Coordinates of C-alpha atoms in Angstrom, one line a residue:
Chain A
M26 CA -0.5 14.6 -6.2
P27 CA 1.9 17.1 -7.8
S28 CA 3.5 19.4 -5.3
E29 CA 2.8 22.7 -6.8
P30 CA 4.5 25.7 -5.1
M31 CA 1.9 27.8 -3.1
Q32 CA 0.7 30.8 -5.0
T33 CA 0.7 33.1 -1.8
S34 CA 0.3 36.3 -3.8
L35 CA -3.2 35.5 -5.1
S36 CA -5.2 36.5 -2.1
M37 CA -8.6 37.3 -3.8
P38 CA -10.7 34.1 -3.7
Y39 CA -12.2 34.1 -7.3
K40 CA -8.7 34.4 -8.5
R41 CA -7.5 31.5 -6.4
K42 CA -10.5 29.4 -7.8
L43 CA -9.5 30.1 -11.2
A44 CA -6.0 28.9 -10.5
E45 CA -7.2 25.8 -8.9
R46 CA -9.5 25.0 -11.8
G47 CA -6.3 25.4 -13.8
R48 CA -4.3 23.2 -11.5
L49 CA -7.1 20.5 -11.9
G50 CA -7.1 20.7 -15.5
R51 CA -3.3 20.4 -15.6
L52 CA -3.5 17.4 -13.4
L53 CA -6.1 15.8 -15.7
A54 CA -4.0 16.6 -18.7
D55 CA -0.8 15.2 -16.8
I56 CA -2.5 12.1 -16.0
K57 CA -3.7 11.7 -19.8
K58 CA -0.1 12.4 -20.9
N59 CA 1.3 9.6 -18.5
K60 CA -1.2 7.0 -19.3
V61 CA 1.4 4.4 -19.9
S62 CA 3.0 4.9 -16.7
Y63 CA -0.3 4.5 -15.0
L64 CA -1.1 1.2 -16.8
F65 CA 2.4 0.0 -15.6
L66 CA 1.8 0.9 -12.1
A67 CA -2.0 -0.3 -11.9
P68 CA -1.6 -4.2 -11.4
Y69 CA 0.7 -3.5 -8.2
G70 CA -1.2 -0.3 -7.4
I71 CA -4.5 -2.2 -7.3
I72 CA -3.4 -5.1 -5.3
F73 CA -1.6 -3.0 -2.9
L74 CA -4.5 -0.9 -2.3
F75 CA -6.9 -3.8 -1.8
F76 CA -4.5 -5.8 0.4
T77 CA -2.4 -3.2 2.3
V78 CA -3.8 0.3 2.2
L79 CA -7.5 -0.5 2.5
P80 CA -7.0 -3.2 5.4
V81 CA -5.0 -0.5 7.3
V82 CA -7.8 2.1 6.9
I83 CA -10.6 -0.5 7.7
S84 CA -8.5 -1.6 10.7
I85 CA -8.5 1.9 12.1
G86 CA -12.1 2.4 11.5
F87 CA -13.1 -0.9 13.3
S88 CA -11.1 -0.1 16.2
F89 CA -13.7 2.5 17.3
T90 CA -16.4 -0.2 17.0
Y91 CA -17.7 -3.4 18.5
Y92 CA -17.5 -5.9 15.9
N93 CA -18.0 -9.8 16.1
I94 CA -18.3 -10.5 12.4
L95 CA -21.9 -11.9 12.8
E96 CA -23.6 -8.7 13.8
P97 CA -22.9 -5.2 12.0
P98 CA -20.3 -3.2 13.8
Q99 CA -21.5 -0.8 16.6
W100 CA -19.7 2.7 17.1
I101 CA -18.4 2.6 20.5
G102 CA -15.9 5.7 20.2
W103 CA -12.6 5.2 22.0
R104 CA -13.8 2.6 24.4
N105 CA -11.7 -0.2 22.9
Y106 CA -8.7 1.9 23.5
I107 CA -9.6 2.8 27.0
N108 CA -10.3 -0.9 28.0
L109 CA -6.8 -1.8 26.5
F110 CA -4.8 0.5 28.6
L111 CA -7.0 0.6 31.7
A112 CA -8.8 -2.6 32.0
D113 CA -6.7 -5.2 30.3
E114 CA -3.9 -6.5 32.4
V115 CA -2.8 -9.2 29.8
F116 CA -2.4 -6.3 27.3
L117 CA -0.2 -4.5 29.6
I118 CA 2.0 -7.6 30.0
S119 CA 2.1 -8.1 26.2
I120 CA 3.1 -4.4 25.7
K121 CA 5.8 -5.1 28.3
N122 CA 7.0 -8.1 26.7
T123 CA 7.1 -6.5 23.4
F124 CA 9.0 -3.8 24.3
L125 CA 11.5 -6.0 26.1
L126 CA 11.9 -8.2 23.2
A127 CA 12.1 -5.3 20.5
A128 CA 14.6 -3.3 22.5
I129 CA 16.9 -6.3 23.0
T130 CA 16.5 -8.4 19.9
G131 CA 15.9 -5.2 17.6
S132 CA 19.0 -3.2 18.7
L133 CA 21.2 -6.3 19.3
G134 CA 20.3 -8.0 16.2
Y135 CA 20.9 -4.6 14.3
F136 CA 24.1 -4.0 15.5
A137 CA 25.2 -7.7 15.1
S138 CA 24.2 -7.4 11.6
F139 CA 26.5 -4.6 11.1
F140 CA 29.2 -5.8 13.2
F141 CA 29.2 -9.3 11.5
A142 CA 28.8 -7.8 8.0
W143 CA 31.7 -5.4 8.7
L144 CA 34.1 -8.2 10.1
I145 CA 33.2 -10.4 6.9
N146 CA 34.0 -7.5 4.7
E147 CA 37.5 -7.5 6.4
L148 CA 38.1 -11.1 5.2
P149 CA 39.7 -11.9 1.8
R150 CA 37.2 -11.5 -0.9
R151 CA 37.2 -15.3 -1.8
I152 CA 36.1 -16.8 1.5
R153 CA 33.5 -13.9 2.2
P154 CA 30.5 -15.7 0.5
F155 CA 31.0 -18.9 2.8
F156 CA 30.7 -16.8 5.8
V157 CA 27.7 -14.6 4.5
L158 CA 25.9 -18.0 3.8
I159 CA 26.7 -19.2 7.4
F160 CA 25.4 -16.2 9.2
Y161 CA 22.4 -15.7 6.9
A162 CA 21.3 -19.5 7.0
P163 CA 19.4 -19.2 10.3
A164 CA 17.1 -16.3 9.0
L165 CA 16.7 -18.1 5.9
A166 CA 15.8 -21.5 7.0
G167 CA 15.2 -20.7 10.9
Y168 CA 11.6 -20.6 10.8
A169 CA 11.5 -24.2 9.2
V170 CA 13.7 -25.6 12.0
S171 CA 12.4 -23.7 14.9
Q172 CA 11.0 -26.8 16.5
I173 CA 14.8 -27.9 16.8
W174 CA 14.9 -25.2 19.8
G175 CA 12.2 -26.9 21.3
I176 CA 14.3 -30.2 21.5
L177 CA 17.5 -28.4 22.6
F178 CA 15.5 -26.7 25.3
S179 CA 13.2 -29.4 26.1
G180 CA 12.1 -29.5 29.7
D181 CA 13.1 -33.2 30.4
A182 CA 16.4 -34.7 30.7
Y183 CA 16.6 -35.6 27.1
G184 CA 16.7 -32.1 26.2
W185 CA 20.2 -31.1 25.1
M186 CA 20.5 -27.9 27.3
N187 CA 19.3 -29.8 30.3
G188 CA 21.6 -32.6 29.7
F189 CA 24.5 -30.7 29.1
L190 CA 24.0 -28.6 32.4
M191 CA 23.3 -31.8 34.3
K192 CA 26.3 -33.7 33.2
L193 CA 28.5 -30.7 34.2
G194 CA 26.7 -30.7 37.7
I195 CA 25.4 -27.3 37.3
I196 CA 21.8 -28.2 37.8
R197 CA 20.6 -31.4 39.4
E198 CA 17.0 -31.6 38.0
P199 CA 15.9 -30.5 34.6
I200 CA 14.6 -26.8 34.1
Y201 CA 11.3 -26.4 32.4
W202 CA 12.9 -23.9 29.8
L203 CA 9.8 -23.3 27.8
T204 CA 7.1 -23.7 30.5
D205 CA 8.5 -21.9 33.4
P206 CA 7.7 -18.1 33.0
N207 CA 11.2 -17.2 34.5
Y208 CA 12.9 -18.9 31.6
M209 CA 10.7 -18.4 28.5
L210 CA 11.7 -14.9 27.7
P211 CA 15.4 -15.5 27.9
V212 CA 15.1 -18.7 25.6
L213 CA 13.0 -16.7 23.2
I214 CA 15.4 -13.8 23.0
V215 CA 18.2 -16.2 22.2
V216 CA 16.2 -17.9 19.6
V217 CA 15.2 -14.7 17.8
L218 CA 18.7 -13.2 17.9
W219 CA 19.9 -16.4 16.2
M220 CA 17.5 -15.5 13.5
S221 CA 18.2 -11.7 13.4
L222 CA 20.8 -11.5 10.8
S223 CA 18.2 -11.0 7.9
H224 CA 17.7 -8.7 5.1
G225 CA 19.6 -5.8 6.9
F226 CA 22.7 -8.0 7.2
L227 CA 22.5 -8.7 3.5
A228 CA 22.2 -5.1 2.7
F229 CA 25.1 -4.2 5.0
V230 CA 27.5 -6.9 3.3
A231 CA 26.6 -5.6 0.0
G232 CA 26.8 -2.0 0.9
L233 CA 30.2 -2.3 2.6
Q234 CA 31.6 -3.6 -0.8
T235 CA 30.4 -0.5 -2.7
V236 CA 32.1 2.1 -0.4
D237 CA 34.2 4.3 -2.6
R238 CA 37.8 3.1 -2.2
S239 CA 39.2 6.7 -2.8
L240 CA 37.3 8.0 0.3
Y241 CA 39.7 5.5 2.3
E242 CA 42.8 6.5 0.6
A243 CA 42.0 10.1 1.4
G244 CA 41.5 9.1 5.0
Y245 CA 44.8 7.7 5.3
T246 CA 46.5 10.8 4.2
D247 CA 44.2 12.7 6.6
G248 CA 45.6 10.4 9.5
I249 CA 43.2 7.8 10.1
R250 CA 45.2 5.0 11.9
N251 CA 43.1 2.0 12.5
R252 CA 40.2 0.1 11.3
W253 CA 38.0 1.5 14.2
Q254 CA 38.5 5.3 13.1
E255 CA 38.1 4.1 9.5
L256 CA 34.6 2.6 10.4
W257 CA 33.4 5.7 12.2
Y258 CA 34.5 8.4 10.1
I259 CA 34.4 7.0 6.6
T260 CA 32.5 3.6 6.4
L261 CA 29.4 4.4 8.5
P262 CA 28.7 7.8 6.9
S263 CA 28.7 6.5 3.4
M264 CA 26.6 3.5 4.5
R265 CA 23.6 5.8 5.8
P266 CA 21.0 4.6 3.2
Q267 CA 21.7 1.1 4.1
L268 CA 21.7 1.7 7.7
M269 CA 18.3 3.2 7.3
F270 CA 17.1 0.2 5.3
G271 CA 18.5 -2.2 8.1
A272 CA 16.7 -0.1 10.9
V273 CA 13.5 -0.3 9.2
M274 CA 13.7 -4.2 8.6
S275 CA 14.8 -5.0 12.2
I276 CA 12.2 -2.7 13.9
T277 CA 9.4 -4.2 11.8
S278 CA 10.5 -7.6 12.6
S279 CA 11.2 -7.3 16.2
F280 CA 7.9 -5.6 17.1
A281 CA 6.0 -8.3 15.4
I282 CA 7.4 -11.5 17.1
H283 CA 4.8 -14.2 17.5
D284 CA 5.2 -16.8 14.9
V285 CA 8.4 -18.1 16.2
L286 CA 7.1 -18.5 19.9
V287 CA 4.1 -20.5 19.1
P288 CA 6.0 -23.8 18.5
L289 CA 8.2 -23.1 21.5
V290 CA 6.4 -21.8 24.4
G291 CA 2.8 -22.5 23.3
F292 CA 0.0 -20.3 22.5
P293 CA -0.9 -18.9 24.9
S294 CA 2.3 -19.2 27.1
T295 CA 2.1 -20.0 30.7
D296 CA 0.9 -16.9 32.8
Y297 CA 1.0 -15.0 29.6
A298 CA 4.7 -14.8 30.3
A299 CA 6.0 -14.7 26.5
H300 CA 2.7 -13.0 25.3
T301 CA 3.4 -10.2 22.8
V302 CA 1.1 -7.7 21.4
V303 CA 0.8 -9.7 18.1
S304 CA -0.1 -12.7 20.3
H305 CA -2.8 -10.7 21.8
L306 CA -4.1 -9.4 18.4
V307 CA -4.1 -13.1 17.3
D308 CA -6.1 -14.2 20.2
Y309 CA -8.7 -11.6 19.9
G310 CA -8.8 -11.6 16.2
S311 CA -8.7 -15.4 15.3
F312 CA -9.9 -17.0 18.6
R313 CA -12.4 -14.6 20.4
F314 CA -13.7 -12.9 17.1
E315 CA -13.7 -9.3 18.8
M316 CA -12.5 -7.8 15.8
G317 CA -13.0 -4.3 16.9
Y318 CA -10.8 -4.8 20.0
A319 CA -8.2 -6.7 17.8
S320 CA -8.3 -3.8 15.4
A321 CA -7.5 -1.4 18.2
I322 CA -4.6 -3.5 19.3
A323 CA -3.4 -3.6 15.6
T324 CA -3.7 0.2 15.3
V325 CA -1.6 0.6 18.6
L326 CA 0.9 -1.7 17.1
F327 CA 1.0 0.2 13.9
L328 CA 1.4 3.4 15.5
V329 CA 4.4 2.2 17.8
M330 CA 6.3 0.7 14.8
V331 CA 6.0 4.0 12.8
G332 CA 6.9 6.0 15.6
T333 CA 9.8 4.1 16.6
N334 CA 10.9 4.0 12.9
K335 CA 10.8 7.8 12.9
I336 CA 12.9 8.2 16.0
V337 CA 15.5 5.7 14.9
Q338 CA 15.8 7.4 11.5
R339 CA 16.5 10.7 13.2
L340 CA 19.2 9.3 15.4
L341 CA 20.8 7.6 12.5
R342 CA 21.2 11.0 10.7
K343 CA 23.8 11.7 13.6
V344 CA 26.1 8.8 12.6
G345 CA 29.7 9.8 12.0
Q346 CA 29.5 13.4 13.0
Chain B
M9 CA 54.9 -12.3 4.7
R10 CA 53.2 -14.7 2.7
T11 CA 50.5 -15.3 5.2
M12 CA 50.0 -11.5 5.1
K13 CA 49.4 -11.3 1.5
L14 CA 47.0 -14.2 1.8
L15 CA 44.9 -12.7 4.3
R16 CA 44.6 -9.3 2.7
P17 CA 46.3 -6.7 0.3
S18 CA 48.7 -4.8 2.3
N19 CA 46.7 -1.8 3.8
L20 CA 47.7 1.0 6.0
S21 CA 44.9 0.7 8.6
R22 CA 45.3 -3.0 9.1
S23 CA 47.5 -5.1 11.4
L24 CA 48.1 -8.8 10.7
G25 CA 47.4 -9.7 14.2
G26 CA 44.0 -8.0 14.0
D27 CA 43.1 -9.8 10.7
I28 CA 43.9 -13.2 12.3
L29 CA 41.8 -12.4 15.5
N30 CA 39.1 -11.5 13.3
L31 CA 39.0 -14.7 11.4
L32 CA 39.2 -16.8 14.4
F33 CA 36.3 -14.8 15.9
L34 CA 34.3 -15.3 12.9
I35 CA 34.9 -19.0 12.7
L36 CA 33.7 -19.2 16.5
C37 CA 30.8 -17.3 16.1
G38 CA 29.9 -19.0 12.7
C39 CA 30.1 -22.4 14.6
L40 CA 27.6 -21.2 17.2
M41 CA 25.2 -20.0 14.3
A42 CA 25.5 -23.2 12.6
L43 CA 24.9 -25.4 15.7
P44 CA 21.2 -25.5 15.7
L45 CA 21.3 -26.4 11.9
L46 CA 23.7 -29.1 12.3
Y47 CA 21.7 -30.4 15.1
T48 CA 18.7 -30.5 13.0
I49 CA 20.7 -32.7 10.4
F50 CA 22.0 -35.0 13.1
Q51 CA 18.5 -35.3 14.8
A52 CA 17.1 -36.3 11.2
L53 CA 19.7 -39.2 11.1
K54 CA 19.5 -40.5 14.7
P55 CA 18.0 -43.9 15.4
L56 CA 15.3 -43.8 18.1
D57 CA 17.8 -45.2 20.8
E58 CA 20.1 -42.2 20.3
I59 CA 17.4 -39.6 20.5
F60 CA 16.7 -40.6 24.0
I61 CA 19.8 -41.2 25.4
F62 CA 21.2 -39.6 28.6
P63 CA 23.5 -37.6 28.7
P64 CA 22.1 -36.3 25.1
R65 CA 24.7 -36.7 22.3
F66 CA 25.0 -33.7 19.7
Y67 CA 26.1 -35.7 16.8
V68 CA 24.9 -39.0 15.5
R69 CA 26.7 -42.3 15.9
N70 CA 24.9 -44.5 13.8
P71 CA 23.0 -42.6 11.1
T72 CA 19.8 -44.1 9.6
L73 CA 17.1 -43.0 7.2
D74 CA 14.6 -44.5 9.5
N75 CA 13.0 -41.0 10.4
F76 CA 12.3 -40.3 6.8
V77 CA 10.9 -43.7 6.0
Q78 CA 8.6 -43.1 9.0
L79 CA 7.7 -39.8 7.7
L80 CA 6.8 -41.4 4.4
V81 CA 4.7 -43.9 6.1
M82 CA 3.0 -41.2 7.9
M83 CA 2.4 -39.2 4.7
G84 CA 0.9 -42.3 3.2
E85 CA -1.7 -42.8 5.9
S86 CA -2.9 -39.1 5.7
W87 CA -6.3 -38.4 4.5
V88 CA -5.0 -36.5 1.5
P89 CA -2.3 -37.9 -0.5
F90 CA 0.9 -36.3 0.4
S91 CA 1.6 -35.5 -3.1
R92 CA -1.2 -33.1 -3.3
Y93 CA 0.3 -31.0 -0.4
L94 CA 3.5 -30.9 -2.2
F95 CA 1.9 -29.9 -5.5
N96 CA 0.0 -27.3 -3.6
T97 CA 3.1 -25.9 -2.1
I98 CA 4.9 -25.9 -5.3
F99 CA 2.0 -24.4 -7.2
V100 CA 1.4 -21.6 -4.9
T101 CA 5.3 -20.9 -4.6
I102 CA 5.8 -20.7 -8.4
T103 CA 2.9 -18.7 -9.4
G104 CA 3.2 -16.4 -6.6
T105 CA 6.9 -15.9 -7.3
I106 CA 6.4 -15.2 -10.9
G107 CA 3.4 -12.9 -10.5
H108 CA 5.3 -10.9 -7.8
V109 CA 8.4 -10.6 -9.9
I110 CA 6.4 -9.3 -13.0
V111 CA 3.9 -7.1 -11.2
A112 CA 6.4 -5.6 -8.8
S113 CA 9.0 -5.0 -11.9
M114 CA 6.5 -3.3 -14.0
A115 CA 5.7 -0.8 -11.0
A116 CA 9.3 -0.4 -10.2
F117 CA 10.2 0.4 -13.9
V118 CA 7.9 3.4 -14.0
L119 CA 8.6 4.7 -10.6
A120 CA 12.3 4.6 -11.4
K121 CA 12.4 5.6 -14.9
H122 CA 9.1 7.8 -15.5
R123 CA 8.2 11.2 -14.1
F124 CA 4.5 11.4 -13.6
P125 CA 2.3 13.0 -10.9
G126 CA 1.8 11.1 -7.5
Q127 CA 4.9 8.8 -8.0
N128 CA 6.7 10.2 -4.9
L129 CA 3.7 9.8 -2.8
F130 CA 3.1 6.3 -4.0
F131 CA 6.7 5.2 -3.5
N132 CA 6.6 6.8 0.1
I133 CA 3.5 4.8 1.1
V134 CA 5.3 1.6 -0.1
I135 CA 8.3 2.5 2.2
L136 CA 5.8 3.0 5.1
A137 CA 4.3 -0.4 4.2
L138 CA 7.8 -1.8 4.7
M139 CA 7.2 -0.9 8.4
F140 CA 4.3 -3.2 9.4
S141 CA 3.9 -6.8 9.6
Y142 CA 1.0 -8.7 8.1
H143 CA -0.4 -9.2 11.4
V144 CA -1.7 -5.8 11.5
T145 CA -3.9 -6.1 8.5
A146 CA -4.7 -9.8 8.9
I147 CA -8.3 -9.0 10.0
P148 CA -9.6 -6.7 7.4
N149 CA -7.5 -8.8 4.8
Y150 CA -9.9 -11.7 5.8
L151 CA -12.9 -9.8 5.3
I152 CA -12.0 -8.4 2.0
M153 CA -10.9 -12.0 0.8
A154 CA -14.5 -13.0 1.9
R155 CA -16.2 -10.3 0.2
L156 CA -14.2 -11.2 -3.0
N157 CA -15.1 -14.9 -2.6
W158 CA -11.5 -15.8 -2.5
V159 CA -11.7 -17.6 0.8
D160 CA -10.6 -21.2 0.4
T161 CA -9.0 -20.6 -3.1
Y162 CA -5.4 -20.4 -4.0
L163 CA -5.9 -16.9 -5.1
A164 CA -6.2 -15.6 -1.3
L165 CA -2.8 -17.1 -0.8
I166 CA -1.0 -16.0 -3.8
V167 CA -2.4 -12.6 -5.0
P168 CA -1.5 -10.4 -1.8
Y169 CA 1.9 -11.4 -2.1
F170 CA 2.1 -9.8 -5.7
S171 CA 2.3 -6.6 -3.9
Y172 CA 5.0 -7.6 -1.3
P173 CA 6.4 -4.1 -0.6
L174 CA 10.1 -5.3 0.0
G175 CA 10.3 -6.6 -3.7
L176 CA 9.0 -3.3 -5.4
F177 CA 11.3 -1.3 -2.9
L178 CA 14.4 -3.2 -3.8
M179 CA 13.5 -3.7 -7.6
K180 CA 13.2 0.4 -8.0
Q181 CA 16.4 1.0 -6.1
F182 CA 18.0 -1.4 -8.5
M183 CA 16.4 0.0 -11.6
D184 CA 17.5 3.5 -10.6
Q185 CA 21.1 2.6 -12.0
I186 CA 20.1 1.9 -15.5
P187 CA 21.3 4.7 -17.7
D188 CA 18.5 6.8 -19.1
S189 CA 20.4 7.0 -22.5
L190 CA 19.9 3.2 -23.0
L191 CA 16.0 3.7 -22.9
E192 CA 16.2 6.9 -24.9
S193 CA 17.8 5.4 -27.8
A194 CA 15.3 2.7 -27.8
R195 CA 12.4 5.2 -27.8
I196 CA 14.0 6.8 -30.8
D197 CA 14.0 3.5 -32.5
G198 CA 10.3 3.5 -32.1
A199 CA 10.1 0.6 -29.4
S200 CA 6.9 0.7 -27.1
E201 CA 7.3 1.1 -23.4
F202 CA 6.3 -2.4 -22.9
R203 CA 8.8 -3.6 -25.3
I204 CA 11.7 -1.5 -23.7
F205 CA 10.5 -2.9 -20.3
W206 CA 10.5 -6.6 -21.4
K207 CA 13.5 -6.5 -23.9
I208 CA 15.9 -4.1 -22.3
V209 CA 15.1 -3.3 -18.7
M210 CA 14.2 -6.8 -17.3
P211 CA 17.3 -8.7 -18.9
S212 CA 19.3 -6.2 -17.4
V213 CA 18.0 -6.4 -13.8
K214 CA 18.5 -10.1 -13.6
P215 CA 20.3 -9.8 -10.0
A216 CA 17.3 -7.9 -8.8
W217 CA 14.7 -10.4 -9.9
L218 CA 16.7 -13.3 -8.6
T219 CA 16.8 -11.4 -5.2
L220 CA 13.0 -10.9 -5.3
I221 CA 12.5 -14.7 -6.0
I222 CA 14.6 -15.7 -3.0
F223 CA 12.8 -13.3 -0.5
I224 CA 9.3 -14.2 -2.0
F225 CA 10.2 -17.8 -2.0
Q226 CA 11.2 -17.7 1.6
Q227 CA 7.7 -16.3 2.7
L228 CA 5.6 -18.8 0.3
W229 CA 7.7 -21.8 1.0
T230 CA 6.8 -21.8 4.7
M231 CA 3.3 -20.5 4.2
Q232 CA 0.7 -22.6 5.8
G233 CA -2.6 -21.0 4.5
G234 CA -3.8 -20.0 8.1
V235 CA -7.4 -18.9 7.9
Y236 CA -7.8 -18.6 4.3
I237 CA -7.8 -22.2 3.3
Y238 CA -10.1 -24.8 5.2
S239 CA -10.3 -27.6 2.5
E240 CA -7.7 -30.2 3.3
Q241 CA -7.1 -30.9 -0.6
L242 CA -5.8 -27.2 -0.8
K243 CA -3.5 -27.0 2.3
T244 CA 0.2 -26.7 1.6
L245 CA 3.2 -28.9 2.7
S246 CA 4.3 -26.7 5.5
Y247 CA 0.9 -27.1 7.0
A248 CA 0.8 -30.9 6.7
F249 CA 4.3 -31.0 8.4
S250 CA 3.1 -28.7 11.2
Q251 CA 0.3 -31.0 11.8
I252 CA 2.6 -34.1 12.1
L253 CA 4.5 -32.0 14.7
L254 CA 1.4 -31.2 16.4
G255 CA 1.6 -31.4 20.1
G256 CA 5.1 -29.9 19.9
A257 CA 8.7 -31.2 18.9
V258 CA 8.8 -33.1 22.2
T259 CA 6.1 -35.7 21.4
I260 CA 8.0 -38.8 22.3
A261 CA 6.9 -40.9 19.1
R262 CA 7.7 -38.3 16.8
A263 CA 10.9 -36.6 17.9
G264 CA 12.9 -38.3 15.0
V265 CA 10.3 -37.4 12.4
S266 CA 10.4 -33.7 13.4
G267 CA 14.3 -33.7 12.6
A268 CA 13.3 -35.2 9.2
V269 CA 10.7 -32.5 8.7
G270 CA 12.9 -29.7 9.7
L271 CA 15.8 -30.8 7.4
L272 CA 13.5 -31.1 4.3
M273 CA 12.0 -27.8 4.8
M274 CA 15.4 -26.0 5.3
I275 CA 17.3 -27.5 2.4
P276 CA 15.4 -25.8 -0.6
P277 CA 15.8 -22.1 0.7
I278 CA 19.6 -22.6 1.4
V279 CA 20.3 -24.3 -1.9
L280 CA 18.3 -21.4 -3.6
F281 CA 20.4 -18.8 -1.8
I282 CA 23.7 -20.6 -2.6
V283 CA 23.0 -20.7 -6.3
T284 CA 21.9 -17.1 -6.4
Q285 CA 24.2 -15.5 -3.9
S286 CA 26.3 -13.2 -6.0
N287 CA 23.3 -11.8 -7.6
I288 CA 21.6 -11.0 -4.4
M289 CA 24.6 -9.2 -3.1
E290 CA 24.6 -7.0 -6.3
T291 CA 20.9 -6.1 -5.6
M292 CA 21.3 -5.4 -1.7
A293 CA 24.2 -2.9 -2.6
T294 CA 21.4 -0.5 -3.9
S295 CA 19.0 -1.2 -1.2
G296 CA 19.5 1.9 0.8
I297 CA 16.7 4.2 1.9
K298 CA 17.8 7.8 0.6
E299 CA 16.9 10.7 3.0

């Protein structure tokens, strides 16, 4: 829709009607005039509508129903949401785990992405690509080799971590890293952090190279002494768009942790100790076929992600001030 | 003096000590990051007696290709020929990648270079879509696929990726930089919009499409097909490998094979990234979300 300025001076209803018809007519003419643009947009737009926009709308609709795929959905109002927050203990565990994982891996991963990108940018130009590759490789190939962590943290004495600690004499018998509820989350956090230098990291590395050199020169004459001052007063403020992009990427991935935990701690994990909101969603959607309930979980997750993004973006506007 | 020049051009706010410290710190952290990947390589080359040794050894002493041979034997015994899984993955990856690059670039072109009603709304919805993972839409997606009769076909795997929001977003940001005058002069020469898109815009955004290729490749390469595919003949390589590893990586008999599988799966994306790295960096420089 074109954002036409509101015509407040026209208070009489029939005049407004006339104006609106004019507006609609203009819109139709506009669409006709821009036929080519819409044709270009159409393939993407249609696929996006069918497999992204429509699913979100349907999901919100289903969340107010009882739906098991075989029978038609029944409207049950807010009951799914009420059950989620008041009667589902596992959901509360999963919410707690998700927030914990997101708070730790999301924020640390984000800061690490920027920090390492910045340090790499301080290196001579010629050796930068090598370091970018080394730091980005886990995110690139990490999912394919995530079972290697299963071997590193294997629960027997042949697991590398256990063997290492036993050889040093720190522990006397192997720790069940991946089945003992006390150790699952910390191990998971390590693995997720290892893979977290992802799209945001690349955006930061690239963005740092394009910061206007003359800003730095102006900074030196204004008395900037060291690289830390330079970072806060010049580099960060001019990187704000990339910082926004990186934040979106890391929030999205840190709230949606599930795929990586399945090969490590199993699904479901012992005592649901590593259960996340997405795990809960997969459980109800793909195993129990309670689509209405699963949709309610998805809707909650969606709102949490968008809400967190809005808050973080507001915070990022304060950078360098 | 020479070392200082070697490390970086002289700069007012930099100290040599800090530069050296930075390099050492990055080397240390880089080693930590590379450790699990190195371990995958070593694990893939270890003979059985070195996999089960106490205390466990990080590196391999007598490298062997036994694990790969064993993997081949297992693949040969599988119900569906191994080559079929490989074909499926390659087919899905290539068509999905090409389709995504073309569809997303066409949309990005008009979003960046045309002015028409609804364009900002559309782009804002795409940015919003960056914010949620596919899990959120998985259930209705399945129902839509079922309605379209796409379940158990390649279409269910490929088509949704055509509209991968990250690709459109990056492409649009990159195309914003193309000078309008370039397109205007082509229009005066009477070129159609499609011709302008195909002959002028696309060749000049090569870095961006290479970036889209690597990101979408990453998604498609490890895709297992999940609930959409139930015919064994249509399953992907990643699925077949995950079946071999079923029971977890700690399954005694398959500990070596799992290393081999991991190594094979991680090589293609890394090689692709090395080849395209400079182009990707050029694209990511324009990736910012403007307020």
